mmCIF file of C-alpha atoms and ligand atoms in Angstrom:
data_model
loop_
_atom_site.group_PDB
_atom_site.id
_atom_site.type_symbol
_atom_site.label_atom_id
_atom_site.label_comp_id
_atom_site.label_asym_id
_atom_site.label_seq_id
_atom_site.Cartn_x
_atom_site.Cartn_y
_atom_site.Cartn_z
ATOM 1 C CA MET A 1171 -29.811 15.564 52.646
ATOM 2 C CA SER A 1172 -28.348 18.703 52.217
ATOM 3 C CA LYS A 1173 -26.460 20.426 55.904
ATOM 4 C CA LEU A 1174 -29.037 22.911 56.548
ATOM 5 C CA THR A 1175 -32.339 21.108 54.910
ATOM 6 C CA GLY A 1176 -35.453 22.332 56.372
ATOM 7 C CA LYS A 1177 -33.515 25.181 58.507
ATOM 8 C CA VAL A 1178 -34.348 28.988 57.997
ATOM 9 C CA ALA A 1179 -31.403 31.235 57.899
ATOM 10 C CA VAL A 1180 -31.445 35.385 57.995
ATOM 11 C CA VAL A 1181 -28.480 37.411 56.672
ATOM 12 C CA THR A 1182 -28.374 41.011 57.356
ATOM 13 C CA GLY A 1183 -26.335 42.443 54.750
ATOM 14 C CA ALA A 1184 -26.589 40.243 52.132
ATOM 15 C CA SER A 1185 -26.782 42.484 49.054
ATOM 16 C CA LYS A 1186 -23.055 42.093 47.965
ATOM 17 C CA GLY A 1187 -19.881 40.836 49.556
ATOM 18 C CA ILE A 1188 -19.289 38.679 52.428
ATOM 19 C CA GLY A 1189 -23.165 38.744 53.438
ATOM 20 C CA ALA A 1190 -23.897 37.404 49.803
ATOM 21 C CA SER A 1191 -21.531 34.947 49.549
ATOM 22 C CA ILE A 1192 -22.251 33.559 52.930
ATOM 23 C CA ALA A 1193 -26.460 33.842 51.853
ATOM 24 C CA GLU A 1194 -25.413 31.780 48.504
ATOM 25 C CA HIS A 1195 -23.245 29.220 50.383
ATOM 26 C CA LEU A 1196 -26.482 28.557 53.347
ATOM 27 C CA ALA A 1197 -28.763 28.311 50.174
ATOM 28 C CA ALA A 1198 -26.968 25.817 48.777
ATOM 29 C CA GLU A 1199 -26.823 23.409 50.834
ATOM 30 C CA GLY A 1200 -30.697 23.503 51.842
ATOM 31 C CA ALA A 1201 -31.797 26.387 53.773
ATOM 32 C CA SER A 1202 -34.479 29.018 52.899
ATOM 33 C CA VAL A 1203 -32.593 32.342 53.314
ATOM 34 C CA VAL A 1204 -33.563 35.988 54.099
ATOM 35 C CA VAL A 1205 -31.007 38.602 52.544
ATOM 36 C CA ASN A 1206 -31.369 41.321 54.597
ATOM 37 C CA TYR A 1207 -30.309 44.785 52.774
ATOM 38 C CA ALA A 1208 -30.081 48.497 53.732
ATOM 39 C CA SER A 1209 -30.688 50.463 50.124
ATOM 40 C CA SER A 1210 -29.030 47.871 47.234
ATOM 41 C CA LYS A 1211 -32.192 46.322 46.164
ATOM 42 C CA SER A 1212 -30.600 45.538 42.897
ATOM 43 C CA GLY A 1213 -27.855 43.750 45.026
ATOM 44 C CA ALA A 1214 -30.486 41.871 46.923
ATOM 45 C CA ASP A 1215 -32.809 40.757 44.374
ATOM 46 C CA ALA A 1216 -29.524 39.623 42.132
ATOM 47 C CA VAL A 1217 -28.100 37.558 45.337
ATOM 48 C CA VAL A 1218 -31.584 36.373 45.274
ATOM 49 C CA LYS A 1219 -32.222 35.493 42.015
ATOM 50 C CA LYS A 1220 -28.921 33.056 41.489
ATOM 51 C CA ILE A 1221 -30.170 31.213 44.829
ATOM 52 C CA THR A 1222 -33.371 30.228 43.321
ATOM 53 C CA GLY A 1223 -31.956 29.984 39.655
ATOM 54 C CA LYS A 1224 -30.236 26.599 41.380
ATOM 55 C CA GLY A 1225 -33.458 25.362 43.136
ATOM 56 C CA GLY A 1226 -32.661 27.028 46.246
ATOM 57 C CA LYS A 1227 -35.417 29.392 48.696
ATOM 58 C CA ALA A 1228 -34.869 32.955 49.248
ATOM 59 C CA ILE A 1229 -36.453 36.726 49.304
ATOM 60 C CA ALA A 1230 -35.131 39.709 49.455
ATOM 61 C CA VAL A 1231 -36.105 41.814 52.443
ATOM 62 C CA GLN A 1232 -35.259 45.622 53.194
ATOM 63 C CA GLY A 1233 -34.292 46.537 56.794
ATOM 64 C CA ASP A 1234 -31.848 49.090 58.263
ATOM 65 C CA VAL A 1235 -30.790 47.164 61.115
ATOM 66 C CA SER A 1236 -29.112 49.906 63.037
ATOM 67 C CA LYS A 1237 -32.697 50.637 63.766
ATOM 68 C CA SER A 1238 -35.376 49.166 66.063
ATOM 69 C CA LYS A 1239 -38.331 49.425 63.961
ATOM 70 C CA ASP A 1240 -36.713 48.271 60.952
ATOM 71 C CA ILE A 1241 -34.989 45.086 62.549
ATOM 72 C CA THR A 1242 -38.816 44.422 64.124
ATOM 73 C CA LYS A 1243 -39.654 44.600 60.475
ATOM 74 C CA LEU A 1244 -37.582 42.150 59.066
ATOM 75 C CA PHE A 1245 -38.108 39.354 61.319
ATOM 76 C CA ALA A 1246 -42.380 39.809 61.000
ATOM 77 C CA GLU A 1247 -41.458 39.396 57.530
ATOM 78 C CA THR A 1248 -39.432 36.384 58.110
ATOM 79 C CA LYS A 1249 -42.048 34.460 60.479
ATOM 80 C CA GLN A 1250 -44.732 36.032 57.295
ATOM 81 C CA ALA A 1251 -42.833 33.840 55.015
ATOM 82 C CA TYR A 1252 -40.814 31.110 56.564
ATOM 83 C CA GLY A 1253 -42.981 30.501 60.036
ATOM 84 C CA LYS A 1254 -39.258 29.682 62.306
ATOM 85 C CA LEU A 1255 -35.873 31.147 62.358
ATOM 86 C CA ASP A 1256 -32.950 28.407 62.776
ATOM 87 C CA ILE A 1257 -29.703 30.805 61.884
ATOM 88 C CA LEU A 1258 -28.784 34.797 62.323
ATOM 89 C CA VAL A 1259 -25.768 35.374 60.275
ATOM 90 C CA ASN A 1260 -24.895 39.307 61.928
ATOM 91 C CA ASN A 1261 -22.992 40.502 58.941
ATOM 92 C CA ALA A 1262 -23.827 44.051 57.861
ATOM 93 C CA GLY A 1263 -21.483 46.394 59.423
ATOM 94 C CA ILE A 1264 -19.412 49.366 58.244
ATOM 95 C CA TYR A 1265 -15.726 49.930 58.703
ATOM 96 C CA GLU A 1266 -14.136 53.434 58.381
ATOM 97 C CA PHE A 1267 -10.369 54.208 59.016
ATOM 98 C CA LEU A 1268 -9.461 57.163 60.616
ATOM 99 C CA PRO A 1269 -6.442 58.738 62.285
ATOM 100 C CA LEU A 1270 -6.615 59.919 66.237
ATOM 101 C CA GLU A 1271 -7.130 64.234 65.301
ATOM 102 C CA SER A 1272 -10.305 63.176 62.979
ATOM 103 C CA VAL A 1273 -12.097 61.188 64.701
ATOM 104 C CA THR A 1274 -15.231 62.704 65.473
ATOM 105 C CA PRO A 1275 -18.408 61.429 67.423
ATOM 106 C CA GLU A 1276 -20.261 60.598 64.371
ATOM 107 C CA HIS A 1277 -17.510 58.631 62.946
ATOM 108 C CA PHE A 1278 -17.858 56.542 66.531
ATOM 109 C CA GLN A 1279 -21.888 56.507 67.046
ATOM 110 C CA LYS A 1280 -21.948 55.640 62.890
ATOM 111 C CA GLN A 1281 -20.072 52.475 63.659
ATOM 112 C CA PHE A 1282 -21.070 51.882 66.728
ATOM 113 C CA ASP A 1283 -24.878 51.705 65.971
ATOM 114 C CA LEU A 1284 -24.572 49.458 62.948
ATOM 115 C CA ASN A 1285 -21.619 47.214 63.920
ATOM 116 C CA VAL A 1286 -22.906 46.748 68.322
ATOM 117 C CA LEU A 1287 -25.620 47.944 69.013
ATOM 118 C CA GLY A 1288 -27.834 46.715 65.666
ATOM 119 C CA LEU A 1289 -25.931 43.009 65.943
ATOM 120 C CA LEU A 1290 -27.525 43.064 69.649
ATOM 121 C CA LEU A 1291 -31.082 43.992 68.985
ATOM 122 C CA THR A 1292 -30.931 41.990 65.899
ATOM 123 C CA THR A 1293 -29.935 39.167 67.925
ATOM 124 C CA GLN A 1294 -32.607 40.069 70.829
ATOM 125 C CA GLU A 1295 -35.501 39.769 67.671
ATOM 126 C CA ALA A 1296 -34.221 36.743 66.345
ATOM 127 C CA VAL A 1297 -34.355 34.830 69.317
ATOM 128 C CA LYS A 1298 -37.508 35.410 69.703
ATOM 129 C CA LEU A 1299 -38.116 33.508 66.572
ATOM 130 C CA MET A 1300 -36.013 30.407 67.701
ATOM 131 C CA GLY A 1301 -37.886 27.679 68.698
ATOM 132 C CA ALA A 1302 -37.334 24.711 71.284
ATOM 133 C CA ASP A 1303 -34.409 23.271 69.322
ATOM 134 C CA GLY A 1304 -32.312 26.577 69.392
ATOM 135 C CA GLY A 1305 -30.408 27.783 66.466
ATOM 136 C CA SER A 1306 -27.058 29.277 65.837
ATOM 137 C CA ILE A 1307 -25.669 32.893 65.872
ATOM 138 C CA LEU A 1308 -22.875 33.673 63.297
ATOM 139 C CA ASN A 1309 -21.157 37.301 64.077
ATOM 140 C CA ILE A 1310 -19.066 38.087 61.216
ATOM 141 C CA SER A 1311 -15.888 39.871 63.237
ATOM 142 C CA SER A 1312 -12.998 40.961 62.105
ATOM 143 C CA ILE A 1313 -9.410 39.849 63.017
ATOM 144 C CA VAL A 1314 -8.862 43.688 64.136
ATOM 145 C CA GLY A 1315 -10.902 42.808 67.043
ATOM 146 C CA GLN A 1316 -7.609 41.064 68.429
ATOM 147 C CA MET A 1317 -5.210 42.628 66.043
ATOM 148 C CA PRO A 1318 -6.120 46.442 65.653
ATOM 149 C CA VAL A 1319 -5.053 47.963 63.250
ATOM 150 C CA PRO A 1320 -3.367 51.738 63.291
ATOM 151 C CA GLY A 1321 -5.757 54.279 61.623
ATOM 152 C CA GLY A 1322 -9.046 51.938 62.732
ATOM 153 C CA ALA A 1323 -9.126 52.789 66.771
ATOM 154 C CA VAL A 1324 -12.744 52.525 66.205
ATOM 155 C CA TYR A 1325 -13.416 50.043 64.122
ATOM 156 C CA SER A 1326 -11.326 47.998 66.007
ATOM 157 C CA ALA A 1327 -13.100 48.542 68.669
ATOM 158 C CA THR A 1328 -16.355 47.481 67.571
ATOM 159 C CA LYS A 1329 -15.749 44.293 66.904
ATOM 160 C CA ALA A 1330 -13.834 43.585 70.235
ATOM 161 C CA ALA A 1331 -16.934 44.323 71.194
ATOM 162 C CA VAL A 1332 -18.709 41.870 68.972
ATOM 163 C CA ASP A 1333 -15.994 39.285 70.322
ATOM 164 C CA ALA A 1334 -17.082 40.092 74.232
ATOM 165 C CA ILE A 1335 -20.618 39.787 73.122
ATOM 166 C CA THR A 1336 -20.196 36.829 71.098
ATOM 167 C CA VAL A 1337 -18.664 34.768 74.610
ATOM 168 C CA SER A 1338 -21.573 36.522 76.590
ATOM 169 C CA LEU A 1339 -24.299 35.808 74.315
ATOM 170 C CA SER A 1340 -23.019 32.441 74.145
ATOM 171 C CA LYS A 1341 -23.082 31.586 77.662
ATOM 172 C CA GLU A 1342 -26.664 33.242 78.344
ATOM 173 C CA LEU A 1343 -28.090 31.405 75.077
ATOM 174 C CA GLY A 1344 -26.519 28.053 75.492
ATOM 175 C CA PRO A 1345 -29.696 26.791 78.399
ATOM 176 C CA LYS A 1346 -31.747 27.465 75.154
ATOM 177 C CA LYS A 1347 -29.718 25.442 72.513
ATOM 178 C CA ILE A 1348 -28.520 28.691 70.853
ATOM 179 C CA ARG A 1349 -24.866 28.967 69.724
ATOM 180 C CA VAL A 1350 -22.946 31.697 69.440
ATOM 181 C CA ASN A 1351 -19.939 32.249 67.412
ATOM 182 C CA SER A 1352 -17.860 34.427 65.593
ATOM 183 C CA LEU A 1353 -15.708 33.950 62.508
ATOM 184 C CA ASN A 1354 -12.885 36.778 62.359
ATOM 185 C CA PRO A 1355 -11.717 37.320 58.989
ATOM 186 C CA GLY A 1356 -8.442 39.192 58.074
ATOM 187 C CA MET A 1357 -8.905 41.497 54.614
ATOM 188 C CA VAL A 1358 -11.373 40.252 51.840
ATOM 189 C CA GLU A 1359 -12.222 41.353 48.342
ATOM 190 C CA THR A 1360 -15.332 42.769 48.582
ATOM 191 C CA GLU A 1361 -17.505 45.834 47.368
ATOM 192 C CA GLY A 1362 -17.120 47.397 50.483
ATOM 193 C CA PHE A 1363 -12.654 47.010 50.382
ATOM 194 C CA HIS A 1364 -12.937 48.479 46.611
ATOM 195 C CA SER A 1365 -14.540 51.545 47.921
ATOM 196 C CA MET A 1366 -11.386 52.392 50.200
ATOM 197 C CA GLY A 1367 -9.502 53.376 46.688
ATOM 198 C CA GLU A 1368 -5.538 53.660 46.696
ATOM 199 C CA PHE A 1369 -6.141 53.287 51.044
ATOM 200 C CA GLY A 1370 -7.321 49.737 50.601
ATOM 201 C CA ARG A 1371 -4.776 48.692 47.723
ATOM 202 C CA GLU A 1372 -2.279 50.196 49.765
ATOM 203 C CA PHE A 1373 -3.202 48.169 52.522
ATOM 204 C CA ARG A 1374 -3.629 45.117 50.458
ATOM 205 C CA LYS A 1375 0.156 45.047 50.211
ATOM 206 C CA VAL A 1376 0.701 45.210 53.370
ATOM 207 C CA ILE A 1377 -1.444 42.456 54.571
ATOM 208 C CA GLU A 1378 -0.204 40.648 51.783
ATOM 209 C CA ALA A 1379 3.363 40.534 52.670
ATOM 210 C CA GLN A 1380 1.806 39.216 56.248
ATOM 211 C CA THR A 1381 -0.245 36.569 55.060
ATOM 212 C CA PRO A 1382 1.727 33.172 55.071
ATOM 213 C CA LEU A 1383 -0.667 32.287 52.202
ATOM 214 C CA GLY A 1384 0.360 35.485 50.331
ATOM 215 C CA ARG A 1385 -3.336 36.565 49.327
ATOM 216 C CA ILE A 1386 -6.320 38.322 51.138
ATOM 217 C CA GLY A 1387 -9.376 36.887 51.417
ATOM 218 C CA GLN A 1388 -12.445 36.191 48.846
ATOM 219 C CA PRO A 1389 -16.372 36.208 50.058
ATOM 220 C CA GLU A 1390 -16.637 32.154 49.105
ATOM 221 C CA ASP A 1391 -13.795 31.907 51.981
ATOM 222 C CA ILE A 1392 -16.124 33.100 54.205
ATOM 223 C CA GLY A 1393 -19.258 31.951 53.314
ATOM 224 C CA LYS A 1394 -17.689 28.173 53.632
ATOM 225 C CA ALA A 1395 -16.821 28.677 56.874
ATOM 226 C CA ALA A 1396 -20.093 29.875 57.524
ATOM 227 C CA VAL A 1397 -21.832 26.789 56.765
ATOM 228 C CA PHE A 1398 -20.031 24.955 59.279
ATOM 229 C CA PHE A 1399 -21.114 27.739 62.144
ATOM 230 C CA ALA A 1400 -24.380 27.342 60.943
ATOM 231 C CA SER A 1401 -24.843 23.171 60.781
ATOM 232 C CA GLY A 1402 -24.749 20.559 63.343
ATOM 233 C CA ASP A 1403 -21.058 20.391 62.361
ATOM 234 C CA SER A 1404 -20.282 22.642 65.039
ATOM 235 C CA GLY A 1405 -22.848 21.345 67.063
ATOM 236 C CA TRP A 1406 -20.436 21.421 70.086
ATOM 237 C CA ALA A 1407 -19.215 25.225 69.228
ATOM 238 C CA THR A 1408 -20.221 28.000 70.686
ATOM 239 C CA GLY A 1409 -18.406 31.208 71.806
ATOM 240 C CA GLN A 1410 -15.770 30.614 69.597
ATOM 241 C CA THR A 1411 -14.227 33.801 67.618
ATOM 242 C CA LEU A 1412 -12.157 32.188 64.428
ATOM 243 C CA ILE A 1413 -9.452 34.251 62.743
ATOM 244 C CA LEU A 1414 -10.122 33.398 58.916
ATOM 245 C CA ALA A 1415 -7.018 35.075 57.491
ATOM 246 C CA GLY A 1416 -4.486 33.343 55.711
ATOM 247 C CA GLY A 1417 -2.519 32.810 58.311
ATOM 248 C CA GLN A 1418 -2.293 36.603 59.394
ATOM 249 C CA ARG A 1419 -0.954 36.755 62.534
ATOM 250 C CA GLN A 1420 -0.334 40.403 63.283
HETATM 251 P P1 LIG B 2554 -20.086 45.350 52.099
HETATM 252 O O1 LIG B 2554 -19.074 45.054 51.192
HETATM 253 O O2 LIG B 2554 -19.256 47.241 51.927
HETATM 254 O O3 LIG B 2554 -21.513 45.066 51.945
HETATM 255 C C1 LIG B 2554 -21.914 45.902 53.487
HETATM 256 C C2 LIG B 2554 -23.691 45.165 53.209
HETATM 257 O O4 LIG B 2554 -24.006 45.356 54.456
HETATM 258 C C3 LIG B 2554 -24.126 45.245 52.579
HETATM 259 O O5 LIG B 2554 -25.022 43.643 51.695
HETATM 260 C C4 LIG B 2554 -24.611 46.580 52.522
HETATM 261 O O6 LIG B 2554 -26.380 46.395 52.452
HETATM 262 C C5 LIG B 2554 -25.026 45.953 54.389
HETATM 263 N N1 LIG B 2554 -25.771 47.552 54.885
HETATM 264 C C6 LIG B 2554 -24.631 47.895 55.235
HETATM 265 N N2 LIG B 2554 -25.403 48.966 56.359
HETATM 266 C C7 LIG B 2554 -26.271 48.113 56.951
HETATM 267 C C8 LIG B 2554 -27.662 48.497 57.493
HETATM 268 N N3 LIG B 2554 -27.844 49.677 57.981
HETATM 269 N N4 LIG B 2554 -28.296 47.394 57.503
HETATM 270 C C9 LIG B 2554 -28.567 46.452 56.962
HETATM 271 N N5 LIG B 2554 -27.359 46.164 55.860
HETATM 272 C C10 LIG B 2554 -26.510 46.722 55.568
HETATM 273 O O7 LIG B 2554 -18.864 44.923 53.096
HETATM 274 P P2 LIG B 2554 -18.058 43.686 53.272
HETATM 275 O O8 LIG B 2554 -16.747 43.875 53.224
HETATM 276 O O9 LIG B 2554 -18.989 42.571 52.585
HETATM 277 O O10 LIG B 2554 -18.239 43.514 55.122
HETATM 278 C C11 LIG B 2554 -19.263 43.157 55.603
HETATM 279 C C12 LIG B 2554 -18.658 42.460 57.078
HETATM 280 O O11 LIG B 2554 -17.366 41.427 57.313
HETATM 281 C C13 LIG B 2554 -18.537 43.546 57.924
HETATM 282 O O12 LIG B 2554 -19.378 43.345 59.363
HETATM 283 C C14 LIG B 2554 -16.991 43.560 58.323
HETATM 284 O O13 LIG B 2554 -16.862 44.577 59.275
HETATM 285 C C15 LIG B 2554 -17.009 42.235 58.180
HETATM 286 N N6 LIG B 2554 -15.001 42.558 57.556
HETATM 287 C C16 LIG B 2554 -14.906 43.109 56.321
HETATM 288 C C17 LIG B 2554 -13.554 42.544 56.320
HETATM 289 C C18 LIG B 2554 -13.025 43.367 54.461
HETATM 290 O O14 LIG B 2554 -11.963 43.337 54.386
HETATM 291 N N7 LIG B 2554 -14.045 43.341 53.916
HETATM 292 C C19 LIG B 2554 -12.650 41.918 56.858
HETATM 293 C C20 LIG B 2554 -13.278 41.530 58.057
HETATM 294 C C21 LIG B 2554 -14.794 41.677 58.676
HETATM 295 P P3 LIG B 2554 -26.635 47.834 51.444
HETATM 296 O O15 LIG B 2554 -25.942 47.490 49.793
HETATM 297 O O16 LIG B 2554 -28.079 47.612 50.654
HETATM 298 O O17 LIG B 2554 -26.365 49.397 51.646
#
């Protein structure tokens, strides 16, 4: 039997990048996966097709997880399709880098609304669907929560908030057998990373030079680690924030 046979997982922002890889890895271990997306229906459908093509179970569900009403809909559809929830991966997130003089309330609000408030409200709804056996919540944070970068004050602050939420909720939800952990990746080559253009390419060279393993991450590096936190293999781990960054330490 695979590690997640019989389990139901919701992965937010799974139409591409890290979320898509996590959805595929959870499904490969037997989980039924809800592939959430905001706008890329074709991306989400392709992830579902990839999973079902290998004999796995998955559905795509649209929902902007920075909006309460969409979050409610996401879990109503999850309940309708699979009847319960065991695993939530809070992956949906945005990153924008701006120097201090360019920071605006909109830049702040947009990132905090999704990366922090959306993550909290999504978790709130998810917990209602978890049963007496508890579950596993995995927050996709970032190395920048603990090692902030210049030009990333707001984004780094959202991920530091995620790390605080992980520890706080691990204490609050432990009695319900719900574990809460974070994966904190370093730079990962995703669609979002590529959309940063020249800034991203320059940043990549700096990061590679600082990384003992000499490369940035690929989505599957995160997908594999997500299986560990989702499954009973990490049954004694909660409130952990694992930096996964090829050894990068600055
Ligand atoms: P990405 O390639 O930009 O993909 C983002 C995903 O999130 C897409 O599936 C997108 O769906 C979805 N999404 C965006 N806004 C959403 C919303 N309001 N509601 C629901 N889904 C939404 O991103 P990524 O690079 O894979 O990053 C994923 C996560 O990892 C983020 O939390 C990010 O902060 C974190 N992270 C990334 C890196 C990196 O270097 N890439 C490093 C550390 C941490 P649509 O396409 O449908 O809009």
